[in-house]
mmCIF file of C-alpha atoms in Angstrom:
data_model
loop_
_atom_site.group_PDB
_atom_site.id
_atom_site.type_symbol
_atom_site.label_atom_id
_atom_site.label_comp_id
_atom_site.label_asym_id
_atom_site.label_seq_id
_atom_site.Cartn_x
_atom_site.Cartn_y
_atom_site.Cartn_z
ATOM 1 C CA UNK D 1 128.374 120.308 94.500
ATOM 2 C CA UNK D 2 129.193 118.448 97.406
ATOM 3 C CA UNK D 3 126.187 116.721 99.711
ATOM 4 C CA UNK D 4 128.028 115.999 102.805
ATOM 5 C CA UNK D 5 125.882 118.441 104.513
ATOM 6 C CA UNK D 6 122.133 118.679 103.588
ATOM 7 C CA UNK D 7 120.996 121.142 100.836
ATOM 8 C CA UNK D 8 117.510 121.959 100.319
ATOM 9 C CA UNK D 9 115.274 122.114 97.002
ATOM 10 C CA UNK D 10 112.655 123.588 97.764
ATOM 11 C CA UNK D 11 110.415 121.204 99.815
ATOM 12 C CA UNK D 12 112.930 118.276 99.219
ATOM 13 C CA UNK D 13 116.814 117.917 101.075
ATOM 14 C CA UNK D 14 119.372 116.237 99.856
ATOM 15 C CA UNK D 15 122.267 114.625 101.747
ATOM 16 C CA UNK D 16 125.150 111.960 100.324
ATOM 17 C CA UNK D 17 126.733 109.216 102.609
ATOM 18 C CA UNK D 18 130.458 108.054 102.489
ATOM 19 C CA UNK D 19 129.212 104.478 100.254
ATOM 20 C CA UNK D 20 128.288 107.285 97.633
ATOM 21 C CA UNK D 21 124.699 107.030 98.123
ATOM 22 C CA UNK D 22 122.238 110.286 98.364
ATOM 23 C CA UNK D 23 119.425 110.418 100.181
ATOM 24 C CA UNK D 24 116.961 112.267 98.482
ATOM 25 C CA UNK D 25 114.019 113.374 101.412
ATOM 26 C CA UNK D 26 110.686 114.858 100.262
ATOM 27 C CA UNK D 27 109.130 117.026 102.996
ATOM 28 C CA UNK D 28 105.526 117.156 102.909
ATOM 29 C CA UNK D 29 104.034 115.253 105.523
ATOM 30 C CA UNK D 30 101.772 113.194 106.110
ATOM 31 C CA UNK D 31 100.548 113.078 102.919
ATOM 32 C CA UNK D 32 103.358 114.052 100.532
ATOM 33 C CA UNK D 33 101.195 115.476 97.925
ATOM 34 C CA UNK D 34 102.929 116.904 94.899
ATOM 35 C CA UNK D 35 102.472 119.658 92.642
ATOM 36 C CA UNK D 36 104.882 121.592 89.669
ATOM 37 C CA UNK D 37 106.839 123.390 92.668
ATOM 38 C CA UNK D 38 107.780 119.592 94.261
ATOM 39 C CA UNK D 39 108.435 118.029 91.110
ATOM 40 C CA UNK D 40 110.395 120.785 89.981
ATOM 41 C CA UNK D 41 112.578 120.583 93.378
ATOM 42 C CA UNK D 42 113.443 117.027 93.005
ATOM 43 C CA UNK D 43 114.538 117.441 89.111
ATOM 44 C CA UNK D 44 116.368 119.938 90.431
ATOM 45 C CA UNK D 45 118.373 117.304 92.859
ATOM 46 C CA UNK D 46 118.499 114.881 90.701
ATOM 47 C CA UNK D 47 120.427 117.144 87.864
ATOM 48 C CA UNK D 48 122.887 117.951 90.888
ATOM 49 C CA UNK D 49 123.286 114.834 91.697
ATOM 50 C CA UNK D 50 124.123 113.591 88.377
ATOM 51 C CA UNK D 51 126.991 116.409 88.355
ATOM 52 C CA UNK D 52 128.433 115.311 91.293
ATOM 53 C CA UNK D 53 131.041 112.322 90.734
ATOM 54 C CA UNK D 54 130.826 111.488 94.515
ATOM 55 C CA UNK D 55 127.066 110.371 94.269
ATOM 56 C CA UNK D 56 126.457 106.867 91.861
ATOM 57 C CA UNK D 57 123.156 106.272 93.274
ATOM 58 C CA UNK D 58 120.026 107.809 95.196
ATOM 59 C CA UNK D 59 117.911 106.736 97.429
ATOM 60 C CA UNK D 60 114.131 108.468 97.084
ATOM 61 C CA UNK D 61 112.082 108.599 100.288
ATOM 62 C CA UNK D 62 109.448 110.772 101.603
ATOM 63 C CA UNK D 63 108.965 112.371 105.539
ATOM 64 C CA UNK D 64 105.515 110.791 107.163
ATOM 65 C CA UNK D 65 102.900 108.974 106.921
ATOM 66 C CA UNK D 66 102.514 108.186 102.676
ATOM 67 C CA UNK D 67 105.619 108.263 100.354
ATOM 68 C CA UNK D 68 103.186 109.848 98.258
ATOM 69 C CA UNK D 69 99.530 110.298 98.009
ATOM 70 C CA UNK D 70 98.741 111.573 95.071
ATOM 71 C CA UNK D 71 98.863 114.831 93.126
ATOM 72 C CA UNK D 72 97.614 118.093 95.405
ATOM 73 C CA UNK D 73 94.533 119.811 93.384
ATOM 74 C CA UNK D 74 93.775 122.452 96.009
ATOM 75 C CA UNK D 75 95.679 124.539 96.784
ATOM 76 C CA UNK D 76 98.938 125.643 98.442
ATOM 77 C CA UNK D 77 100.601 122.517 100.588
ATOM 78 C CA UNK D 78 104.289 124.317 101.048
ATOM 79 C CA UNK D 79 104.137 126.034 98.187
ATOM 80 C CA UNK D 80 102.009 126.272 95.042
ATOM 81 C CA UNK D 81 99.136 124.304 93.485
ATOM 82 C CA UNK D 82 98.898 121.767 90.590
ATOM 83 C CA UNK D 83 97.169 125.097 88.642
ATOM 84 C CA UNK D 84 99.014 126.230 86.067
ATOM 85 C CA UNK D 85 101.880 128.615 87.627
ATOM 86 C CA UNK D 86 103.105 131.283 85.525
ATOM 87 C CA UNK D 87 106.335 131.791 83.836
ATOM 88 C CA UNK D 88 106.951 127.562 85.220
ATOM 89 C CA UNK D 89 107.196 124.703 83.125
ATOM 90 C CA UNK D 90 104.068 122.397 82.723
ATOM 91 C CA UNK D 91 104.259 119.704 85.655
ATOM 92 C CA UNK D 92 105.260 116.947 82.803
ATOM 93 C CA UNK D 93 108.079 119.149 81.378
ATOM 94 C CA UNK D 94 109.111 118.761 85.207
ATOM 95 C CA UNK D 95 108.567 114.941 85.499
ATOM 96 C CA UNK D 96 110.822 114.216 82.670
ATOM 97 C CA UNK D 97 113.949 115.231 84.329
ATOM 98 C CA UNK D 98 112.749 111.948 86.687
ATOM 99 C CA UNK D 99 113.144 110.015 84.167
ATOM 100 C CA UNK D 100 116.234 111.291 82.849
ATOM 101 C CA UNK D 101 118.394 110.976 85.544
ATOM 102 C CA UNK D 102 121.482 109.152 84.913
ATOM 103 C CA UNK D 103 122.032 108.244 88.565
ATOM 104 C CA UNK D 104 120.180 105.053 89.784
ATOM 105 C CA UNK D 105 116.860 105.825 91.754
ATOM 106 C CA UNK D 106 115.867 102.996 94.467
ATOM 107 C CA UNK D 107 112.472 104.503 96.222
ATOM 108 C CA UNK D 108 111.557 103.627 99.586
ATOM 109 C CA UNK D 109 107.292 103.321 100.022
ATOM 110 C CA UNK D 110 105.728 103.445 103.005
ATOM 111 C CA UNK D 111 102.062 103.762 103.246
ATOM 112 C CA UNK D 112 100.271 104.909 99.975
ATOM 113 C CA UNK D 113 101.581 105.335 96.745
ATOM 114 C CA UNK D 114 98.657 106.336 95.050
ATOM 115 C CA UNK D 115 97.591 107.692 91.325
ATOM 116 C CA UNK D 116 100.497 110.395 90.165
ATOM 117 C CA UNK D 117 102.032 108.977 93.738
ATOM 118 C CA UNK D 118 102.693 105.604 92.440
ATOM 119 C CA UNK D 119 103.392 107.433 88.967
ATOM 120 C CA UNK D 120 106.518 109.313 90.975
ATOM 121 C CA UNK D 121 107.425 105.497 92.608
ATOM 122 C CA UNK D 122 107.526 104.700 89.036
ATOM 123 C CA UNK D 123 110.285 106.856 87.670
ATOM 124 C CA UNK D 124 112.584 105.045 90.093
ATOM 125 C CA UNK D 125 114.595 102.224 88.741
ATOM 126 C CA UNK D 126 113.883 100.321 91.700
ATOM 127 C CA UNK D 127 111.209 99.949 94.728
ATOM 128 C CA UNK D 128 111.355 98.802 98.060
ATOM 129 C CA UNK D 129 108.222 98.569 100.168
ATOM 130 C CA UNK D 130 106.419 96.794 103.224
ATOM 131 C CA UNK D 131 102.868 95.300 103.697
ATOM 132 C CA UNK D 132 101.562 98.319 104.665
ATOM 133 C CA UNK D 133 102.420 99.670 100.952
ATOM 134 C CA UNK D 134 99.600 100.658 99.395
ATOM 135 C CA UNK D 135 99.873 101.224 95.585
ATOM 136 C CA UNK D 136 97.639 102.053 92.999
ATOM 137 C CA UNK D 137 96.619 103.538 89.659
ATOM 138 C CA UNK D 138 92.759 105.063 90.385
ATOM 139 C CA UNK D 139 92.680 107.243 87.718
ATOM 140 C CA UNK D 140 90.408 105.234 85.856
ATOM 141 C CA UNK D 141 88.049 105.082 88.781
ATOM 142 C CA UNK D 142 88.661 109.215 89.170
ATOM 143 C CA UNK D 143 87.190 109.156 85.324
ATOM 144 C CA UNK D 144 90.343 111.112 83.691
ATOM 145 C CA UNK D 145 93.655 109.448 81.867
ATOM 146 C CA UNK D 146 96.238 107.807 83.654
ATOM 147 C CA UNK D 147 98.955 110.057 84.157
ATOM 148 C CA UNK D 148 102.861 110.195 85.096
ATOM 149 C CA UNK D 149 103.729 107.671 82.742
ATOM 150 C CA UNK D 150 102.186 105.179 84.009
ATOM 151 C CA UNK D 151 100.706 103.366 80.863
ATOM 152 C CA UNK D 152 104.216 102.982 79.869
ATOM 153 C CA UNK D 153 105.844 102.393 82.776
ATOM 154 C CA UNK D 154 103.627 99.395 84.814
ATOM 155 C CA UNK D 155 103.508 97.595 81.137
ATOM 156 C CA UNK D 156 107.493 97.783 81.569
ATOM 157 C CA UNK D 157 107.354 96.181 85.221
ATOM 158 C CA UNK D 158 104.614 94.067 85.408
ATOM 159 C CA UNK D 159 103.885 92.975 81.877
ATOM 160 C CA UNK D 160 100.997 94.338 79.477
ATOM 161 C CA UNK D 161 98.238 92.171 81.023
ATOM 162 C CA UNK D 162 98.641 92.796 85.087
ATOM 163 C CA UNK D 163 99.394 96.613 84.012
ATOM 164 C CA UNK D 164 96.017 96.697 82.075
ATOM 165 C CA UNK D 165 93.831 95.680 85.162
ATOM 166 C CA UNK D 166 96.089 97.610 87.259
ATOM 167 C CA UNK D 167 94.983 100.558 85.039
ATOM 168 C CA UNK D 168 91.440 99.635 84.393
ATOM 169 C CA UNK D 169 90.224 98.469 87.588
ATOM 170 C CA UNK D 170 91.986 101.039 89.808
ATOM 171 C CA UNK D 171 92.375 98.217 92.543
ATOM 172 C CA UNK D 172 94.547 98.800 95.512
ATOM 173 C CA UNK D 173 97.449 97.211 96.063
ATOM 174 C CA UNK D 174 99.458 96.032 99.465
ATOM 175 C CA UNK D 175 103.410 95.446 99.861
ATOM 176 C CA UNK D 176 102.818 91.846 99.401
ATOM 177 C CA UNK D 177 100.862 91.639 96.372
ATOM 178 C CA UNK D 178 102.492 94.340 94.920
ATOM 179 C CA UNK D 179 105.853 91.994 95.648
ATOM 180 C CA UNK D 180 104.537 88.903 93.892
ATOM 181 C CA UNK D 181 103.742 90.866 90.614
ATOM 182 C CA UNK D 182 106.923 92.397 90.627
ATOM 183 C CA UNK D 183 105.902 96.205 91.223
ATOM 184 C CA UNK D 184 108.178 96.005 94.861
ATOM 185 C CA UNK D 185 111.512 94.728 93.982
ATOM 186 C CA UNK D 186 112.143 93.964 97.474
ATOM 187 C CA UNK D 187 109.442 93.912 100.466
ATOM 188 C CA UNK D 188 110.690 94.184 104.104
ATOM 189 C CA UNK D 189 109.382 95.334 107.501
ATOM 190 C CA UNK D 190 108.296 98.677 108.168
ATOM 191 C CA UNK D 191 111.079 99.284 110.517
ATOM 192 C CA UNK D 192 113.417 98.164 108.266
ATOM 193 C CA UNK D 193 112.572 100.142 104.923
ATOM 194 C CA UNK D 194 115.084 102.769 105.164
ATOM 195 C CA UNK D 195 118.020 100.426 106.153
ATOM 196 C CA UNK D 196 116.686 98.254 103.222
ATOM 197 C CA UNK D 197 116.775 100.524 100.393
ATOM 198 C CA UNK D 198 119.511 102.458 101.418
ATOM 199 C CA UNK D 199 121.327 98.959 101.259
ATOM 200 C CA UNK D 200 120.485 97.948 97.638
ATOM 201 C CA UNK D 201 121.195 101.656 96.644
ATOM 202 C CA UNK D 202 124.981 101.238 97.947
ATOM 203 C CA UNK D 203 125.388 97.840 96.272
ATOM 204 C CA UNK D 204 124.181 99.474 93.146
ATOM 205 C CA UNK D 205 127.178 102.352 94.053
ATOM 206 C CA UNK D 206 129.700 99.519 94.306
ATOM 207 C CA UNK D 207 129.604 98.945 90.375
ATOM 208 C CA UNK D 208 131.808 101.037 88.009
ATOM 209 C CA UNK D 209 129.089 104.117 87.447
ATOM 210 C CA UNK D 210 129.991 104.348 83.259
ATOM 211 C CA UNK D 211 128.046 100.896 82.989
#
């Protein structure tokens, strides 16, 4: 499949550059809340990405205010709710085609990243952010198991200790603290977050894509 013009995924577009980058847009604004429909919709790109040779990396942004708030629990926002939809697979059948993409993720966080939100930031390989991130895992403080991955995952990034408190506590984080404990790979200003990530996504497309 070729992405030189944009295709759509449900809720979510996809369009490739000539430095075989693709940008990979979720369309939910402001909020970006996801359910099993939008989760679906970006495995979905992702698997056609992977397939297509002229893609070696994506780039994983979101329209609006929030790259992603959080998961939506009532009720329809562009399509479906978190409830179980019939005859779909569970949302976490969904969210492991994030992870198993074989094409390099670099996600680009504006505003809040919050709960399954920063669990979706997660699945990316990389992050780039500003101070007015906002990231956290407030499950804990919602009184119900962390979800998306995330006791795996933040252990991964930020070591077992800062990912416990992260997970325990619930507390918010911005762009810059986020930075120093290694959850933001790189932090830049607001205006220049798409530029940014889009730019470390094409310098990951420059290496050979077997390795």
């Amino acid at each position: 499949m070729s992405f030189d013009q944009e295709q759509r995924f449900g809720d979510v577009t996809v369009r490739a550059d000539e430095d075989l980058v693709a940008t990979v847009t979720i369309h939910r604004p402001p909020d970006n809340y996801f359910d099993q429909a939008l989760i679906a919709s970006l495995g979905d790109a992702y698997e056609a990405i992977d397939a297509d040779p002229g893609c070696r990396a994506i780039v994983l942004c979101a329209e609006g205010k929030h790259f992603c708030a959080g998961a939506q629990f009532h009720g329809p926002s562009g399509s479906q709710g978190i409830a179980a939809i019939e005859g779909q697979r569970h949302l976490y059948d969904e969210a492991l085609r994030l992870f198993a993409a074989a094409t390099p993720v670099v996600a680009a966080i504006q505003g809040a990243a919050i709960g399954g939100g920063l669990g979706l930031a997660m699945s990316a390989d990389f992050r780039v952010g500003v101070p007015e991130s906002r990231l956290s895992a407030n499950f804990a403080r919602l009184g119900f198991h962390h979800g998306f991955g995330l006791t795996v995952t933040l252990p991964a990034i930020v070591g077992q200790q800062r990912a416990m408190e992260m997970l325990l506590v619930g507390a918010r984080l911005d762009g810059r603290a986020a930075h120093e404990i290694g959850l933001l790979d790189r932090l830049v200003d607001g205006d220049q977050l798409t530029a940014a990530a889009h730019a470390f996504a094409a310098d990951i497309a420059l290496s050979g894509p077997l390795a």
